[in-house]
PDB file of C-alpha atoms in Angstrom:
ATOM      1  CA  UNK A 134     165.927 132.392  80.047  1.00  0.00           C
ATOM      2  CA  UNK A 135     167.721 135.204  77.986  1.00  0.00           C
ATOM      3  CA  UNK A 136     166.836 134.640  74.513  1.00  0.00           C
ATOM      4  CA  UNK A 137     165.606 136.648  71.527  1.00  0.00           C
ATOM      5  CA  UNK A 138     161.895 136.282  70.806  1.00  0.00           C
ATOM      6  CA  UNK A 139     163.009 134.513  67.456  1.00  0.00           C
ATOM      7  CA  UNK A 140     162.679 130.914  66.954  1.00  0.00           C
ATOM      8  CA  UNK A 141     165.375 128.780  69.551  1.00  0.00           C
ATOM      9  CA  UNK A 142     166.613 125.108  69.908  1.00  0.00           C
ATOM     10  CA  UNK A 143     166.533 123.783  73.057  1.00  0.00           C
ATOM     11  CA  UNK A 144     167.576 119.536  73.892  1.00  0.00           C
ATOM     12  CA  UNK A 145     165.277 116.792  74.336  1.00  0.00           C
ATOM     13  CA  UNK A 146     165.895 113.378  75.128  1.00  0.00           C
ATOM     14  CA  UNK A 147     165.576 111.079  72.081  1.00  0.00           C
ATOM     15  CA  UNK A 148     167.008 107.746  73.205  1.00  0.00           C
ATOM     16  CA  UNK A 149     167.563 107.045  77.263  1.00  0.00           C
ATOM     17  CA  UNK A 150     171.073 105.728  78.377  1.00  0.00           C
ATOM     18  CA  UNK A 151     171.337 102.032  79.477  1.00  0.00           C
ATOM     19  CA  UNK A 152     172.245 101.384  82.745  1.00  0.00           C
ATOM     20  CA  UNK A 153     174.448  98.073  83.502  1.00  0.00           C
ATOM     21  CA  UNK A 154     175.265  96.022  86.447  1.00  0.00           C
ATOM     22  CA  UNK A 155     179.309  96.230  87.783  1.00  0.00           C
ATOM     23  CA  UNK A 156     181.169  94.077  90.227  1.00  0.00           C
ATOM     24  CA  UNK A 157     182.566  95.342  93.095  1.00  0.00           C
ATOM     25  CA  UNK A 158     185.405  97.400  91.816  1.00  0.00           C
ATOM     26  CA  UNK A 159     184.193  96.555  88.310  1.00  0.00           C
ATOM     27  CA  UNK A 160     183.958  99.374  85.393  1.00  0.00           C
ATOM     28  CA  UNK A 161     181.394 101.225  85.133  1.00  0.00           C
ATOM     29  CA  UNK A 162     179.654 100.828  81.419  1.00  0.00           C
ATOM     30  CA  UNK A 163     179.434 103.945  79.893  1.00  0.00           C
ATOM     31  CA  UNK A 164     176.382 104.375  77.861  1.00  0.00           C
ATOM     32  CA  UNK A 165     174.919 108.526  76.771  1.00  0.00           C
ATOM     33  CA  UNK A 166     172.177 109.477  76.142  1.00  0.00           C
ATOM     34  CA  UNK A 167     170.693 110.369  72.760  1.00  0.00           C
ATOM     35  CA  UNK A 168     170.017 113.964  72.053  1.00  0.00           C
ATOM     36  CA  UNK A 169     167.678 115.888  69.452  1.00  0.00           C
ATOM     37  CA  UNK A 170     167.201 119.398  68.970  1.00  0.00           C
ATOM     38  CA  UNK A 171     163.485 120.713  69.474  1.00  0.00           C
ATOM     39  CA  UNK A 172     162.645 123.578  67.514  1.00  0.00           C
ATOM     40  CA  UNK A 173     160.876 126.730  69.412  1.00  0.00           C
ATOM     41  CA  UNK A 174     158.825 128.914  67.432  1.00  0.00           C
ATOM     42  CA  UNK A 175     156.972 131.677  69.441  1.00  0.00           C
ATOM     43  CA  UNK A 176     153.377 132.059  67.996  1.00  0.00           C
ATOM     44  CA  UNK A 177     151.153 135.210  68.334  1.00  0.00           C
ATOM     45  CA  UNK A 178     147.340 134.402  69.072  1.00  0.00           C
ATOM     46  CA  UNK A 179     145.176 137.644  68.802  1.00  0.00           C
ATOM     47  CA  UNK A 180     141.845 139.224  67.613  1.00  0.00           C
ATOM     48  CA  UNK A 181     139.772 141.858  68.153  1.00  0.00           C
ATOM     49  CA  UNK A 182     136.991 143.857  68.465  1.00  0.00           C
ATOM     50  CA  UNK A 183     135.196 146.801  68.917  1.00  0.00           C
ATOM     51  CA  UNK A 184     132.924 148.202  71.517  1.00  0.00           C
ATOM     52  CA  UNK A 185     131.377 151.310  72.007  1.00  0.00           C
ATOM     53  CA  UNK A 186     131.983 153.651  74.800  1.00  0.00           C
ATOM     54  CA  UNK A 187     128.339 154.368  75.396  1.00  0.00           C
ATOM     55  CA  UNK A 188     127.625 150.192  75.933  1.00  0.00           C
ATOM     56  CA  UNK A 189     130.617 150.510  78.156  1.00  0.00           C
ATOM     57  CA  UNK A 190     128.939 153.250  80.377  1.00  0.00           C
ATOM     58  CA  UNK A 191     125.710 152.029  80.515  1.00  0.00           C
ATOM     59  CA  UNK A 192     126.170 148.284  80.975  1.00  0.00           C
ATOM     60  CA  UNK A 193     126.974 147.328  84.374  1.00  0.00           C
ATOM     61  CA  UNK A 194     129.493 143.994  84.387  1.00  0.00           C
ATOM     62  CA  UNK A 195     130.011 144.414  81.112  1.00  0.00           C
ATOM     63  CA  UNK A 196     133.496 144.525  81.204  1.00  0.00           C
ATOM     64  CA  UNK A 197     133.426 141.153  83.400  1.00  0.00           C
ATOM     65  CA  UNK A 198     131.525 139.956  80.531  1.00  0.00           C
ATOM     66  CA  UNK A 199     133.807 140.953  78.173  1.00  0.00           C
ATOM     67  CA  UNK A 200     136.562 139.419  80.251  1.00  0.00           C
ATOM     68  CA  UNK A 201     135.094 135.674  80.441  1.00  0.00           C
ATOM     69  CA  UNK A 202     133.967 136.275  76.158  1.00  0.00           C
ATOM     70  CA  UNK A 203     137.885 137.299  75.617  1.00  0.00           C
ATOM     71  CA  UNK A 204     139.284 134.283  77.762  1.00  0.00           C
ATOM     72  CA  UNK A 205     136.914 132.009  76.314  1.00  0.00           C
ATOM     73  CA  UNK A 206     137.417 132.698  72.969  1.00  0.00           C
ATOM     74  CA  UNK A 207     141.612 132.096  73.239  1.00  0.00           C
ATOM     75  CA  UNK A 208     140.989 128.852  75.356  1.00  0.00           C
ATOM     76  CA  UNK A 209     138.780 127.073  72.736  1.00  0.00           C
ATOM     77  CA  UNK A 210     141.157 128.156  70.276  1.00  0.00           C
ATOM     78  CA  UNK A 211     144.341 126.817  72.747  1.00  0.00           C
ATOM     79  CA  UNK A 212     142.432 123.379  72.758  1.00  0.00           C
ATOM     80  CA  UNK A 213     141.819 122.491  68.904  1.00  0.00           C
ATOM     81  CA  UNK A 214     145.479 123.651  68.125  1.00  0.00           C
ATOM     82  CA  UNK A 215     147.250 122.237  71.251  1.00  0.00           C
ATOM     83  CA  UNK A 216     145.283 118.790  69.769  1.00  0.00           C
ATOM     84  CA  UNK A 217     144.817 119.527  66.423  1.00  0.00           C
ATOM     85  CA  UNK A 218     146.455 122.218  64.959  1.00  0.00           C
ATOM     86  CA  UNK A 219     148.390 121.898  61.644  1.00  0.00           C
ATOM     87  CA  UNK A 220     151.778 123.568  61.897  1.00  0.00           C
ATOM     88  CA  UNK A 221     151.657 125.110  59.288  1.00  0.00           C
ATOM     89  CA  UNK A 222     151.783 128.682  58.479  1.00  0.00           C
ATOM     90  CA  UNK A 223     151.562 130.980  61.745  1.00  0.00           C
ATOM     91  CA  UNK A 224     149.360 127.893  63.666  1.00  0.00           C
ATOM     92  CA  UNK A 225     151.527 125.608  66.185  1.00  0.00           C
ATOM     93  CA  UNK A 226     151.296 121.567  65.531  1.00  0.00           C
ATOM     94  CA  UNK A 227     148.998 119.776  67.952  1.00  0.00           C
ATOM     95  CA  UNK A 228     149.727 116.633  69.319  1.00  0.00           C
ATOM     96  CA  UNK A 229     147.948 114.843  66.567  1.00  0.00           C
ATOM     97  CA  UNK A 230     150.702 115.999  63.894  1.00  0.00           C
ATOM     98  CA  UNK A 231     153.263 116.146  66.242  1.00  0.00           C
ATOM     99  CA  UNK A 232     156.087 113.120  64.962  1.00  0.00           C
ATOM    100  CA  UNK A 233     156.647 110.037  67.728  1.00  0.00           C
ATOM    101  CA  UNK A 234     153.053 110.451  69.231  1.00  0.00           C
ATOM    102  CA  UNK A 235     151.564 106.737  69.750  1.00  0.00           C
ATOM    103  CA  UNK A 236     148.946 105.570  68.116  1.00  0.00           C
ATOM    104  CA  UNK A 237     145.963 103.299  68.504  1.00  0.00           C
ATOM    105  CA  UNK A 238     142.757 102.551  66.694  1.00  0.00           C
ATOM    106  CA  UNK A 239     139.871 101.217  67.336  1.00  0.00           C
ATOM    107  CA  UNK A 240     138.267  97.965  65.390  1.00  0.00           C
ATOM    108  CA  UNK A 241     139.091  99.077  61.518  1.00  0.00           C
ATOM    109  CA  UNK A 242     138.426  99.231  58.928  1.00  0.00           C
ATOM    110  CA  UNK A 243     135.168 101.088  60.290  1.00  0.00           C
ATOM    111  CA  UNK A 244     136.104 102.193  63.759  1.00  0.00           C
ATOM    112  CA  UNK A 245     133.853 101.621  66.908  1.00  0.00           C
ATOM    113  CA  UNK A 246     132.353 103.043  70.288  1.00  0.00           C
ATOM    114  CA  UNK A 247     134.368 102.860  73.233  1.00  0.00           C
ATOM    115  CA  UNK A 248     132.667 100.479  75.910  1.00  0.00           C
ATOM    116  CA  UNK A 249     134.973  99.842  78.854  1.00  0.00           C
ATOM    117  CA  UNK A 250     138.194 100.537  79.613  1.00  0.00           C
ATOM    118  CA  UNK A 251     140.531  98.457  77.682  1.00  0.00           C
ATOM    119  CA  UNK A 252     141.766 100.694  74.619  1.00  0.00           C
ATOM    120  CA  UNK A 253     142.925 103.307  77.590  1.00  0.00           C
ATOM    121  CA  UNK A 254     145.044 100.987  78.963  1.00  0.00           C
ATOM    122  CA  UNK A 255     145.938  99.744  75.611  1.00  0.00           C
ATOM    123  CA  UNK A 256     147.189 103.286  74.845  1.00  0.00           C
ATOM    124  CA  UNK A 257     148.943 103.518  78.397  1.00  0.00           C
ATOM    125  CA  UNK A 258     150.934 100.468  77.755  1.00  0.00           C
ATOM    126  CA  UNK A 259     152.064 101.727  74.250  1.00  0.00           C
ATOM    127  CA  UNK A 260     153.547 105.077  75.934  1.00  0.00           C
ATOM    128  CA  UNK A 261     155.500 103.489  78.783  1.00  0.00           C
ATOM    129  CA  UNK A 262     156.929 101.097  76.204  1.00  0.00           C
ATOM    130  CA  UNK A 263     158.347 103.909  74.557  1.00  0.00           C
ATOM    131  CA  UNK A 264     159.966 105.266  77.944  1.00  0.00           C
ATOM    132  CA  UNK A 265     158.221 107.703  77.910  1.00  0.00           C
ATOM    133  CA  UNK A 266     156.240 108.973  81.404  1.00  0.00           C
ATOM    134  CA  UNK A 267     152.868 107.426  82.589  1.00  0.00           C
ATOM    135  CA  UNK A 268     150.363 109.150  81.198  1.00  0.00           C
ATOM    136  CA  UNK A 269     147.843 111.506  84.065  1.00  0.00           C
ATOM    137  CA  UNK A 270     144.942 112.446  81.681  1.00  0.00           C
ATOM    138  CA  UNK A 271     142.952 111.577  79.186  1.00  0.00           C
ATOM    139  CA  UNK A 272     141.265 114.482  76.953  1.00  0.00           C
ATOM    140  CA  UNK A 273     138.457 114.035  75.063  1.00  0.00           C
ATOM    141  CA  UNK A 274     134.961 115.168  73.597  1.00  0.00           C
ATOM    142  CA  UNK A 275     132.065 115.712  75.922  1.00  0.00           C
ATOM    143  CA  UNK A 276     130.218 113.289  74.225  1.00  0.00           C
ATOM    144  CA  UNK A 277     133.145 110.461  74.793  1.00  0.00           C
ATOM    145  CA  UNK A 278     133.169 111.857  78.226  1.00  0.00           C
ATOM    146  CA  UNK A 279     129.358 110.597  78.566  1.00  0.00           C
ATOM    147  CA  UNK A 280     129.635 107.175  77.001  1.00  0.00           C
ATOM    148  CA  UNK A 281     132.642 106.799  79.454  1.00  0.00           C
ATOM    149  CA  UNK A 282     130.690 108.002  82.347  1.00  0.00           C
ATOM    150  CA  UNK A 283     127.915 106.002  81.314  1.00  0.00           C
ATOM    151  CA  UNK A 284     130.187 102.233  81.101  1.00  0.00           C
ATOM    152  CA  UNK A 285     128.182  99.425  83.114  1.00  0.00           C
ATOM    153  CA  UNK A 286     128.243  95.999  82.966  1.00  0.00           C
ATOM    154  CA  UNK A 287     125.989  92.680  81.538  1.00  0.00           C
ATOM    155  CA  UNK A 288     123.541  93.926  84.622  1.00  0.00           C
ATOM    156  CA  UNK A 289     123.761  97.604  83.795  1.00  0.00           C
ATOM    157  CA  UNK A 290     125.750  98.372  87.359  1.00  0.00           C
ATOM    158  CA  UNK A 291     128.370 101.416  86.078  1.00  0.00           C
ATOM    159  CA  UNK A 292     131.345  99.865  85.323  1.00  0.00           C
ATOM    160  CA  UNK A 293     134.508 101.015  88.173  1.00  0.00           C
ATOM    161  CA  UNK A 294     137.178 102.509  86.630  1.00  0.00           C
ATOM    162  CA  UNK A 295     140.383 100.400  87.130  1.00  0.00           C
ATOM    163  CA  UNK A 296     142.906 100.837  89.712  1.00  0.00           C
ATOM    164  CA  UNK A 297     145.230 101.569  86.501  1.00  0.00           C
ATOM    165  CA  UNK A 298     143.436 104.309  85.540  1.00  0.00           C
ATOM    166  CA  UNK A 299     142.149 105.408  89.013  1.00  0.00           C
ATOM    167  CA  UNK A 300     144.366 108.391  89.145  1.00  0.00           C
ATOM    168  CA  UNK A 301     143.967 109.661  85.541  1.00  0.00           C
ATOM    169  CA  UNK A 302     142.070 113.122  84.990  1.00  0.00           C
ATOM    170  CA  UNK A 303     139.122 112.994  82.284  1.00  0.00           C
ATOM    171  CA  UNK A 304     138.874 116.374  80.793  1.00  0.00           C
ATOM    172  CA  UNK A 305     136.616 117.403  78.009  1.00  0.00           C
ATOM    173  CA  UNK A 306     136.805 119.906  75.110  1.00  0.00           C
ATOM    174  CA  UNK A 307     134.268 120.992  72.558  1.00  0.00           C
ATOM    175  CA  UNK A 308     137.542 121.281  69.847  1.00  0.00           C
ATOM    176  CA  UNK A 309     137.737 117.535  69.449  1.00  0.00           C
ATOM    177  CA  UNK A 310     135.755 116.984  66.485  1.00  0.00           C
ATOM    178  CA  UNK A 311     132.768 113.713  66.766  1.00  0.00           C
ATOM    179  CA  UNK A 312     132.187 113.568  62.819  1.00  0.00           C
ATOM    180  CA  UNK A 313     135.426 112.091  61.489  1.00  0.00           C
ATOM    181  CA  UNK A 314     135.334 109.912  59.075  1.00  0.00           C
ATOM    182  CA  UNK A 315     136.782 105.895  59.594  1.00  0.00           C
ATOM    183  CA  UNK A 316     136.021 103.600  56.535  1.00  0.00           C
ATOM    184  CA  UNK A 317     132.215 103.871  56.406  1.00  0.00           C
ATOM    185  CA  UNK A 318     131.647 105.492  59.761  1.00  0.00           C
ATOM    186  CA  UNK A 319     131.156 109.101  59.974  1.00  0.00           C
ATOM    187  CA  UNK A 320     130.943 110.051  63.388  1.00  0.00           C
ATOM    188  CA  UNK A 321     134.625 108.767  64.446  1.00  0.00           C
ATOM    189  CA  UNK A 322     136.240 110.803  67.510  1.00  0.00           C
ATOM    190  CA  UNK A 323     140.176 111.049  69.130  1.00  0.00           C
ATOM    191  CA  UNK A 324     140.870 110.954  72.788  1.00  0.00           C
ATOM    192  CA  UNK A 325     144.381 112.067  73.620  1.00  0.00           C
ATOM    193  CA  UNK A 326     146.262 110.842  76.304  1.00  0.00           C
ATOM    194  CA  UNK A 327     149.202 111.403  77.727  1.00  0.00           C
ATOM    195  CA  UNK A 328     151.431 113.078  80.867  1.00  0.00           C
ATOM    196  CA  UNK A 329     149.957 116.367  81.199  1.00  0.00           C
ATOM    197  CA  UNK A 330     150.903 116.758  85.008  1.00  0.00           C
ATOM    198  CA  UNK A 331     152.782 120.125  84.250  1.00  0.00           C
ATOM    199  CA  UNK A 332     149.435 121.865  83.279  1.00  0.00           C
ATOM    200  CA  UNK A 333     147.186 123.276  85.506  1.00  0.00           C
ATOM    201  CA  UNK A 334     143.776 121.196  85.280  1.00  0.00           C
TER     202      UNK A 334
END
């Protein structure tokens, strides 16, 4: 793509055509599809630091070190504003502030812990009502990922995941926050779901 590294527009689908049934020979319905204009804005993510050529010399793997410390740092960062960031400023808008993104809570007005299944598939059914593609992953905490590991039944067997859900990735990220505030609970979390099948697990 030949384009200026200044912000772009490039088209997105807001409303699908609808497709009609003909006779033989019969007209075909015409029926377009609903356009909007998405807004690119390339963002710059970048720090530094300083290290001294000495440590450098006498520090065997350090540079290795320094490697996994650099990607590290820029993939935590990636995560909370992928989710959560605000848009505002030089920061991108996550997928929480992101317009259109469905919705679902848990019991209000004071939230509650997941313990099977069903608000997944809740959420699931609320995205492919909105045409919009199956979702492949879930993302979460690591301590969501733990109560959702540890799901069982009245007998305490682990609870199967469904055959609705069998495919779905769980992933986990520390940028999720687990103290969020829901009427008078403080210790509220998000798990984002959605169809994330053109990133690399």
């Amino acid at each position: 793509l030949d384009v200026k590294a200044g912000e772009f527009q490039i088209a997105a689908i807001d409303t699908i055509p609808t497709a009609a049934w003909r006779g033989e020979r019969g007209n075909v319905a015409e029926s377009e599809p609903a356009f909007k204009a998405m807004w690119i804005r390339p963002k710059s993510l970048a720090f530094r630091f300083k290290v001294s050529r000495e440590l450098l010399q006498d520090s065997p793997g350090l540079n290795r070190a320094l490697e996994i410390a650099i990607s590290q740092a820029f993939a935590v960062e990636l995560d909370r504003a992928g989710l959560r960031g605000s848009g505002a400023g030089a920061e991108p808008a996550g997928l929480l502030n992101r317009p259109g993104v469905q919705l679902i809570n848990m019991a209000l007005p004071d939230g509650a812990p997941l313990a099977n299944y069903s608000k997944l598939i809740n959420v699931a059914r609320l995205i492919k009502e909105a045409n919009a593609p199956a979702p492949t992953a879930a993302i979460m905490s690591p301590r969501e990922d733990e109560k959702i590991a540890l799901f069982a039944d009245t007998t305490g067997q682990p609870l199967r995941r469904p055959d609705a859900l069998s495919d779905w990735k769980f992933l986990t990220t520390s940028q999720i926050p687990t103290d969020l505030t829901v009427g008078a609970s403080n210790d509220c979390s998000e798990l984002y779901t959605g169809d994330f099948s053109l990133f690399s697990y």
